[in-house]
Amino acid sequence: MRFTLFKRSLTSAMLVLALGGCAEDPCSGLMTSARVGDGTASLGFRVVEEDGMGTTGSRRLRCADVLVLNPESYSDTLAFGRFATNEDRITLTGLSAGPADVIIDVPGYFPAKFVDVDLGIGMTSLPEKVLMFKSSVAVALPGHLGLTLRESARLPDIRDLYSPFGRVRVRAAPGGHFEIKLPFRGAKSTRRDVESLLGRLVRSPHVETARPLVTLSAVLRSG
């Protein structure tokens, strides 16, 4: 088999649209550290761009969209907004202490999701640098993505998310994972479909992780 899943370090690197190309700067006027409430917890993490090839260093991203949710009820949004980076870091303060799911999104990149983050009193840092990979990264296989469901979820719980994409093929993979193959509609259209579906999946309370599938050689280079 010539493909595999992004490793966890790569899984932490994903997202949806493009920070460049707009008439107005989407990162202008943003605070480098943001107070989002009156709670006693803070969340900090590093976020950088990576090309997935292991040939270039990390590149700086100026801002990112961050969504912090209550794992027990995704209707309970703890924080949401676009936040500027300060030396590659984003810091949110004023969060409520307790468990949280964190989704990090940058337009034009694959989204990253961290589940069951324990926000304690004071600063909590994500355990990994969040590597953002462009949706056009060459190592991603067109139309292929993988996902892991929460222990309490089953595949029918997310069928409505992928069924609008046509004749989608889904198969079980070892370790409780699933592989999804979208119909190929040309490189650009298929890439947009993967972006759209990943955005839906990471925002589902039934999904633990969702990420593109990449070539085996890319994973070996990153190891």
PDB file of C-alpha atoms in Angstrom:
ATOM      1  CA  MET A   1       0.000   0.000   0.000  1.00  0.00           C
ATOM      2  CA  ARG A   2       1.523   3.310  -1.083  1.00  0.00           C
ATOM      3  CA  PHE A   3      -0.240   5.667   1.281  1.00  0.00           C
ATOM      4  CA  THR A   4      -0.818   6.170   4.953  1.00  0.00           C
ATOM      5  CA  LEU A   5      -2.212   8.714   7.418  1.00  0.00           C
ATOM      6  CA  PHE A   6      -0.441  11.828   8.566  1.00  0.00           C
ATOM      7  CA  LYS A   7       1.410  11.025  11.782  1.00  0.00           C
ATOM      8  CA  ARG A   8       0.247  12.896  14.891  1.00  0.00           C
ATOM      9  CA  SER A   9       2.862  15.598  14.319  1.00  0.00           C
ATOM     10  CA  LEU A  10       1.495  16.048  10.832  1.00  0.00           C
ATOM     11  CA  THR A  11      -2.080  15.593  11.951  1.00  0.00           C
ATOM     12  CA  SER A  12      -1.611  18.662  14.108  1.00  0.00           C
ATOM     13  CA  ALA A  13      -1.163  20.519  10.925  1.00  0.00           C
ATOM     14  CA  MET A  14      -4.218  21.087   8.916  1.00  0.00           C
ATOM     15  CA  LEU A  15      -6.951  23.565   7.447  1.00  0.00           C
ATOM     16  CA  VAL A  16      -9.673  25.418   5.076  1.00  0.00           C
ATOM     17  CA  LEU A  17      -9.184  28.876   2.266  1.00  0.00           C
ATOM     18  CA  ALA A  18      -6.221  31.552   1.740  1.00  0.00           C
ATOM     19  CA  LEU A  19      -4.885  34.372   3.800  1.00  0.00           C
ATOM     20  CA  GLY A  20      -3.464  36.091   0.738  1.00  0.00           C
ATOM     21  CA  GLY A  21      -5.177  37.442  -2.330  1.00  0.00           C
ATOM     22  CA  CYS A  22      -7.779  39.640  -0.634  1.00  0.00           C
ATOM     23  CA  ALA A  23      -8.114  43.367  -1.128  1.00  0.00           C
ATOM     24  CA  GLU A  24      -8.223  43.828   2.647  1.00  0.00           C
ATOM     25  CA  ASP A  25      -5.655  42.274   4.967  1.00  0.00           C
ATOM     26  CA  PRO A  26      -7.533  39.521   6.892  1.00  0.00           C
ATOM     27  CA  CYS A  27      -4.980  39.759   9.724  1.00  0.00           C
ATOM     28  CA  SER A  28      -5.104  43.514  10.234  1.00  0.00           C
ATOM     29  CA  GLY A  29      -6.407  44.987  13.477  1.00  0.00           C
ATOM     30  CA  LEU A  30      -6.131  41.761  15.468  1.00  0.00           C
ATOM     31  CA  MET A  31      -4.754  41.528  19.000  1.00  0.00           C
ATOM     32  CA  THR A  32      -1.674  39.366  19.535  1.00  0.00           C
ATOM     33  CA  SER A  33      -3.193  38.047  22.717  1.00  0.00           C
ATOM     34  CA  ALA A  34      -6.932  38.008  23.303  1.00  0.00           C
ATOM     35  CA  ARG A  35      -9.144  37.985  26.378  1.00  0.00           C
ATOM     36  CA  VAL A  36     -12.197  35.938  25.458  1.00  0.00           C
ATOM     37  CA  GLY A  37     -14.013  35.821  28.794  1.00  0.00           C
ATOM     38  CA  ASP A  38     -13.749  36.162  32.562  1.00  0.00           C
ATOM     39  CA  GLY A  39     -12.511  32.653  33.351  1.00  0.00           C
ATOM     40  CA  THR A  40      -9.293  31.630  35.083  1.00  0.00           C
ATOM     41  CA  ALA A  41      -7.796  29.490  32.294  1.00  0.00           C
ATOM     42  CA  SER A  42      -5.558  30.444  29.380  1.00  0.00           C
ATOM     43  CA  LEU A  43      -4.603  28.562  26.235  1.00  0.00           C
ATOM     44  CA  GLY A  44      -1.417  29.048  24.233  1.00  0.00           C
ATOM     45  CA  PHE A  45       0.149  27.315  21.235  1.00  0.00           C
ATOM     46  CA  ARG A  46       2.624  27.818  18.390  1.00  0.00           C
ATOM     47  CA  VAL A  47       1.285  27.730  14.850  1.00  0.00           C
ATOM     48  CA  VAL A  48       3.463  27.708  11.720  1.00  0.00           C
ATOM     49  CA  GLU A  49       3.245  26.725   8.078  1.00  0.00           C
ATOM     50  CA  GLU A  50       5.014  23.582   6.862  1.00  0.00           C
ATOM     51  CA  ASP A  51       5.346  22.260   3.311  1.00  0.00           C
ATOM     52  CA  GLY A  52       5.182  18.559   4.205  1.00  0.00           C
ATOM     53  CA  MET A  53       8.343  17.694   2.290  1.00  0.00           C
ATOM     54  CA  GLY A  54      10.897  17.998   5.073  1.00  0.00           C
ATOM     55  CA  THR A  55      12.992  20.291   2.894  1.00  0.00           C
ATOM     56  CA  THR A  56      12.124  23.731   4.262  1.00  0.00           C
ATOM     57  CA  GLY A  57      11.882  25.245   7.686  1.00  0.00           C
ATOM     58  CA  SER A  58       8.707  26.396   9.355  1.00  0.00           C
ATOM     59  CA  ARG A  59       7.213  29.545   7.889  1.00  0.00           C
ATOM     60  CA  ARG A  60       5.362  32.188   9.850  1.00  0.00           C
ATOM     61  CA  LEU A  61       1.585  32.590   9.827  1.00  0.00           C
ATOM     62  CA  ARG A  62       0.230  35.960  10.896  1.00  0.00           C
ATOM     63  CA  CYS A  63      -3.159  34.847  12.218  1.00  0.00           C
ATOM     64  CA  ALA A  64      -5.465  31.867  12.594  1.00  0.00           C
ATOM     65  CA  ASP A  65      -9.092  31.106  13.382  1.00  0.00           C
ATOM     66  CA  VAL A  66      -9.549  29.367  16.745  1.00  0.00           C
ATOM     67  CA  LEU A  67     -12.702  27.603  17.950  1.00  0.00           C
ATOM     68  CA  VAL A  68     -12.858  26.313  21.535  1.00  0.00           C
ATOM     69  CA  LEU A  69     -15.801  24.059  22.349  1.00  0.00           C
ATOM     70  CA  ASN A  70     -17.248  22.190  25.298  1.00  0.00           C
ATOM     71  CA  PRO A  71     -16.712  18.469  24.468  1.00  0.00           C
ATOM     72  CA  GLU A  72     -19.992  17.576  26.145  1.00  0.00           C
ATOM     73  CA  SER A  73     -22.017  19.938  23.963  1.00  0.00           C
ATOM     74  CA  TYR A  74     -20.707  21.559  20.788  1.00  0.00           C
ATOM     75  CA  SER A  75     -23.490  24.121  21.054  1.00  0.00           C
ATOM     76  CA  ASP A  76     -21.501  25.546  23.982  1.00  0.00           C
ATOM     77  CA  THR A  77     -18.843  27.707  22.302  1.00  0.00           C
ATOM     78  CA  LEU A  78     -16.166  28.738  24.790  1.00  0.00           C
ATOM     79  CA  ALA A  79     -14.257  30.991  22.371  1.00  0.00           C
ATOM     80  CA  PHE A  80     -14.243  31.789  18.688  1.00  0.00           C
ATOM     81  CA  GLY A  81     -12.448  34.302  16.521  1.00  0.00           C
ATOM     82  CA  ARG A  82      -9.502  35.161  14.321  1.00  0.00           C
ATOM     83  CA  PHE A  83      -6.411  35.906  16.377  1.00  0.00           C
ATOM     84  CA  ALA A  84      -3.024  37.328  15.421  1.00  0.00           C
ATOM     85  CA  THR A  85       0.211  35.504  16.190  1.00  0.00           C
ATOM     86  CA  ASN A  86       3.010  36.948  18.303  1.00  0.00           C
ATOM     87  CA  GLU A  87       6.322  35.246  17.469  1.00  0.00           C
ATOM     88  CA  ASP A  88       4.291  32.330  16.060  1.00  0.00           C
ATOM     89  CA  ARG A  89       2.163  32.026  19.215  1.00  0.00           C
ATOM     90  CA  ILE A  90      -1.510  32.614  19.904  1.00  0.00           C
ATOM     91  CA  THR A  91      -2.645  33.126  23.492  1.00  0.00           C
ATOM     92  CA  LEU A  92      -6.253  33.208  24.684  1.00  0.00           C
ATOM     93  CA  THR A  93      -7.055  34.257  28.240  1.00  0.00           C
ATOM     94  CA  GLY A  94     -10.268  34.329  30.258  1.00  0.00           C
ATOM     95  CA  LEU A  95     -11.381  30.800  29.336  1.00  0.00           C
ATOM     96  CA  SER A  96     -13.379  28.644  31.727  1.00  0.00           C
ATOM     97  CA  ALA A  97     -11.324  25.895  33.359  1.00  0.00           C
ATOM     98  CA  GLY A  98     -12.271  22.356  32.339  1.00  0.00           C
ATOM     99  CA  PRO A  99     -12.133  20.049  29.309  1.00  0.00           C
ATOM    100  CA  ALA A 100     -12.272  21.581  25.825  1.00  0.00           C
ATOM    101  CA  ASP A 101     -11.969  20.654  22.180  1.00  0.00           C
ATOM    102  CA  VAL A 102      -9.855  23.054  20.126  1.00  0.00           C
ATOM    103  CA  ILE A 103     -10.075  23.557  16.354  1.00  0.00           C
ATOM    104  CA  ILE A 104      -7.432  25.659  14.627  1.00  0.00           C
ATOM    105  CA  ASP A 105      -8.121  26.817  11.091  1.00  0.00           C
ATOM    106  CA  VAL A 106      -6.254  28.963   8.617  1.00  0.00           C
ATOM    107  CA  PRO A 107      -7.792  29.825   5.245  1.00  0.00           C
ATOM    108  CA  GLY A 108      -6.148  27.698   2.547  1.00  0.00           C
ATOM    109  CA  TYR A 109      -4.827  25.059   4.983  1.00  0.00           C
ATOM    110  CA  PHE A 110      -6.038  21.786   6.454  1.00  0.00           C
ATOM    111  CA  PRO A 111      -7.719  22.169   9.890  1.00  0.00           C
ATOM    112  CA  ALA A 112      -6.233  20.852  13.120  1.00  0.00           C
ATOM    113  CA  LYS A 113      -8.305  19.444  15.964  1.00  0.00           C
ATOM    114  CA  PHE A 114      -7.280  18.711  19.553  1.00  0.00           C
ATOM    115  CA  VAL A 115      -9.790  16.863  21.736  1.00  0.00           C
ATOM    116  CA  ASP A 116     -10.178  16.723  25.508  1.00  0.00           C
ATOM    117  CA  VAL A 117      -7.693  19.488  26.229  1.00  0.00           C
ATOM    118  CA  ASP A 118      -7.643  19.964  30.002  1.00  0.00           C
ATOM    119  CA  LEU A 119      -7.776  23.708  30.633  1.00  0.00           C
ATOM    120  CA  GLY A 120      -6.516  24.210  34.162  1.00  0.00           C
ATOM    121  CA  ILE A 121      -6.241  27.406  36.149  1.00  0.00           C
ATOM    122  CA  GLY A 122      -3.434  29.420  34.595  1.00  0.00           C
ATOM    123  CA  MET A 123      -1.737  28.661  31.273  1.00  0.00           C
ATOM    124  CA  THR A 124      -2.323  25.464  29.302  1.00  0.00           C
ATOM    125  CA  SER A 125      -0.174  24.872  26.225  1.00  0.00           C
ATOM    126  CA  LEU A 126      -0.956  22.416  23.462  1.00  0.00           C
ATOM    127  CA  PRO A 127       1.634  19.630  23.620  1.00  0.00           C
ATOM    128  CA  GLU A 128       2.687  20.016  19.992  1.00  0.00           C
ATOM    129  CA  LYS A 129       3.606  22.815  17.655  1.00  0.00           C
ATOM    130  CA  VAL A 130       0.627  23.187  15.325  1.00  0.00           C
ATOM    131  CA  LEU A 131       1.944  22.664  11.815  1.00  0.00           C
ATOM    132  CA  MET A 132      -0.381  24.007   9.150  1.00  0.00           C
ATOM    133  CA  PHE A 133      -0.225  22.343   5.742  1.00  0.00           C
ATOM    134  CA  LYS A 134      -1.625  24.077   2.680  1.00  0.00           C
ATOM    135  CA  SER A 135      -4.552  22.305   1.066  1.00  0.00           C
ATOM    136  CA  SER A 136      -2.493  22.219  -2.142  1.00  0.00           C
ATOM    137  CA  VAL A 137       0.424  20.381  -0.480  1.00  0.00           C
ATOM    138  CA  ALA A 138       1.871  17.918  -2.987  1.00  0.00           C
ATOM    139  CA  VAL A 139       2.079  14.945  -0.590  1.00  0.00           C
ATOM    140  CA  ALA A 140      -1.713  14.787  -0.003  1.00  0.00           C
ATOM    141  CA  LEU A 141      -3.453  12.158  -2.108  1.00  0.00           C
ATOM    142  CA  PRO A 142      -6.322  13.670  -4.143  1.00  0.00           C
ATOM    143  CA  GLY A 143      -9.715  12.847  -2.682  1.00  0.00           C
ATOM    144  CA  HIS A 144      -8.373  10.644   0.128  1.00  0.00           C
ATOM    145  CA  LEU A 145      -8.872  11.437   3.791  1.00  0.00           C
ATOM    146  CA  GLY A 146      -8.935   9.572   7.069  1.00  0.00           C
ATOM    147  CA  LEU A 147     -10.879  10.023  10.273  1.00  0.00           C
ATOM    148  CA  THR A 148     -11.159   8.624  13.749  1.00  0.00           C
ATOM    149  CA  LEU A 149     -14.495   8.608  15.525  1.00  0.00           C
ATOM    150  CA  ARG A 150     -15.006   9.092  19.231  1.00  0.00           C
ATOM    151  CA  GLU A 151     -15.544   5.880  21.138  1.00  0.00           C
ATOM    152  CA  SER A 152     -19.240   6.679  21.568  1.00  0.00           C
ATOM    153  CA  ALA A 153     -19.812   7.397  17.839  1.00  0.00           C
ATOM    154  CA  ARG A 154     -20.575   5.177  14.875  1.00  0.00           C
ATOM    155  CA  LEU A 155     -20.264   5.764  11.143  1.00  0.00           C
ATOM    156  CA  PRO A 156     -24.011   6.489  10.631  1.00  0.00           C
ATOM    157  CA  ASP A 157     -23.588   9.482  12.979  1.00  0.00           C
ATOM    158  CA  ILE A 158     -21.569  11.321  10.310  1.00  0.00           C
ATOM    159  CA  ARG A 159     -23.138   9.951   7.115  1.00  0.00           C
ATOM    160  CA  ASP A 160     -25.004  13.205   6.534  1.00  0.00           C
ATOM    161  CA  LEU A 161     -21.656  15.029   6.468  1.00  0.00           C
ATOM    162  CA  TYR A 162     -20.123  13.109   3.562  1.00  0.00           C
ATOM    163  CA  SER A 163     -23.200  11.938   1.634  1.00  0.00           C
ATOM    164  CA  PRO A 164     -23.604  15.275  -0.264  1.00  0.00           C
ATOM    165  CA  PHE A 165     -20.253  14.599  -1.982  1.00  0.00           C
ATOM    166  CA  GLY A 166     -21.639  11.873  -4.250  1.00  0.00           C
ATOM    167  CA  ARG A 167     -20.519   8.243  -4.409  1.00  0.00           C
ATOM    168  CA  VAL A 168     -18.149   8.348  -1.462  1.00  0.00           C
ATOM    169  CA  ARG A 169     -16.343   5.135  -0.576  1.00  0.00           C
ATOM    170  CA  VAL A 170     -15.712   4.439   3.107  1.00  0.00           C
ATOM    171  CA  ARG A 171     -13.737   1.535   4.533  1.00  0.00           C
ATOM    172  CA  ALA A 172     -12.582   0.620   8.006  1.00  0.00           C
ATOM    173  CA  ALA A 173      -8.866   0.788   8.770  1.00  0.00           C
ATOM    174  CA  PRO A 174      -6.909  -0.727  11.692  1.00  0.00           C
ATOM    175  CA  GLY A 175      -7.166   0.951  15.067  1.00  0.00           C
ATOM    176  CA  GLY A 176     -10.731   2.202  14.760  1.00  0.00           C
ATOM    177  CA  HIS A 177      -9.962   4.519  11.854  1.00  0.00           C
ATOM    178  CA  PHE A 178     -11.804   5.001   8.576  1.00  0.00           C
ATOM    179  CA  GLU A 179     -10.563   5.902   5.117  1.00  0.00           C
ATOM    180  CA  ILE A 180     -12.787   8.014   2.870  1.00  0.00           C
ATOM    181  CA  LYS A 181     -12.367   8.303  -0.895  1.00  0.00           C
ATOM    182  CA  LEU A 182     -14.219  11.119  -2.635  1.00  0.00           C
ATOM    183  CA  PRO A 183     -15.102  10.962  -6.343  1.00  0.00           C
ATOM    184  CA  PHE A 184     -12.340  12.544  -8.432  1.00  0.00           C
ATOM    185  CA  ARG A 185     -13.609  15.710 -10.165  1.00  0.00           C
ATOM    186  CA  GLY A 186     -10.299  17.126 -11.356  1.00  0.00           C
ATOM    187  CA  ALA A 187      -7.433  18.268  -9.124  1.00  0.00           C
ATOM    188  CA  LYS A 188      -8.832  21.669  -8.078  1.00  0.00           C
ATOM    189  CA  SER A 189     -12.430  20.573  -7.547  1.00  0.00           C
ATOM    190  CA  THR A 190     -11.413  17.454  -5.638  1.00  0.00           C
ATOM    191  CA  ARG A 191      -9.088  19.516  -3.423  1.00  0.00           C
ATOM    192  CA  ARG A 192     -11.966  21.888  -2.656  1.00  0.00           C
ATOM    193  CA  ASP A 193     -14.166  18.898  -1.801  1.00  0.00           C
ATOM    194  CA  VAL A 194     -11.542  17.602   0.651  1.00  0.00           C
ATOM    195  CA  GLU A 195     -11.225  21.059   2.243  1.00  0.00           C
ATOM    196  CA  SER A 196     -14.986  21.333   2.619  1.00  0.00           C
ATOM    197  CA  LEU A 197     -15.472  17.840   4.039  1.00  0.00           C
ATOM    198  CA  LEU A 198     -12.580  18.171   6.487  1.00  0.00           C
ATOM    199  CA  GLY A 199     -14.091  21.427   7.731  1.00  0.00           C
ATOM    200  CA  ARG A 200     -17.391  19.649   8.360  1.00  0.00           C
ATOM    201  CA  LEU A 201     -15.791  16.650  10.025  1.00  0.00           C
ATOM    202  CA  VAL A 202     -13.572  18.483  12.527  1.00  0.00           C
ATOM    203  CA  ARG A 203     -16.601  20.492  13.648  1.00  0.00           C
ATOM    204  CA  SER A 204     -18.588  17.346  14.411  1.00  0.00           C
ATOM    205  CA  PRO A 205     -18.778  16.226  18.057  1.00  0.00           C
ATOM    206  CA  HIS A 206     -18.614  12.609  16.788  1.00  0.00           C
ATOM    207  CA  VAL A 207     -15.177  13.022  15.188  1.00  0.00           C
ATOM    208  CA  GLU A 208     -11.919  12.816  17.137  1.00  0.00           C
ATOM    209  CA  THR A 209      -9.586  13.574  14.227  1.00  0.00           C
ATOM    210  CA  ALA A 210      -9.901  14.111  10.475  1.00  0.00           C
ATOM    211  CA  ARG A 211      -6.951  14.575   8.130  1.00  0.00           C
ATOM    212  CA  PRO A 212      -5.866  13.993   4.547  1.00  0.00           C
ATOM    213  CA  LEU A 213      -4.091  10.839   3.500  1.00  0.00           C
ATOM    214  CA  VAL A 214      -0.537  11.315   2.311  1.00  0.00           C
ATOM    215  CA  THR A 215       2.019   9.305   0.389  1.00  0.00           C
ATOM    216  CA  LEU A 216       4.037   6.807   2.382  1.00  0.00           C
ATOM    217  CA  SER A 217       7.270   8.437   1.263  1.00  0.00           C
ATOM    218  CA  ALA A 218       6.154  11.743   2.800  1.00  0.00           C
ATOM    219  CA  VAL A 219       5.584  10.099   6.185  1.00  0.00           C
ATOM    220  CA  LEU A 220       8.978   8.415   6.040  1.00  0.00           C
ATOM    221  CA  ARG A 221      10.642  11.766   5.303  1.00  0.00           C
ATOM    222  CA  SER A 222       8.937  13.355   8.305  1.00  0.00           C
ATOM    223  CA  GLY A 223       9.879  10.591  10.729  1.00  0.00           C
TER     224      GLY A 223
END
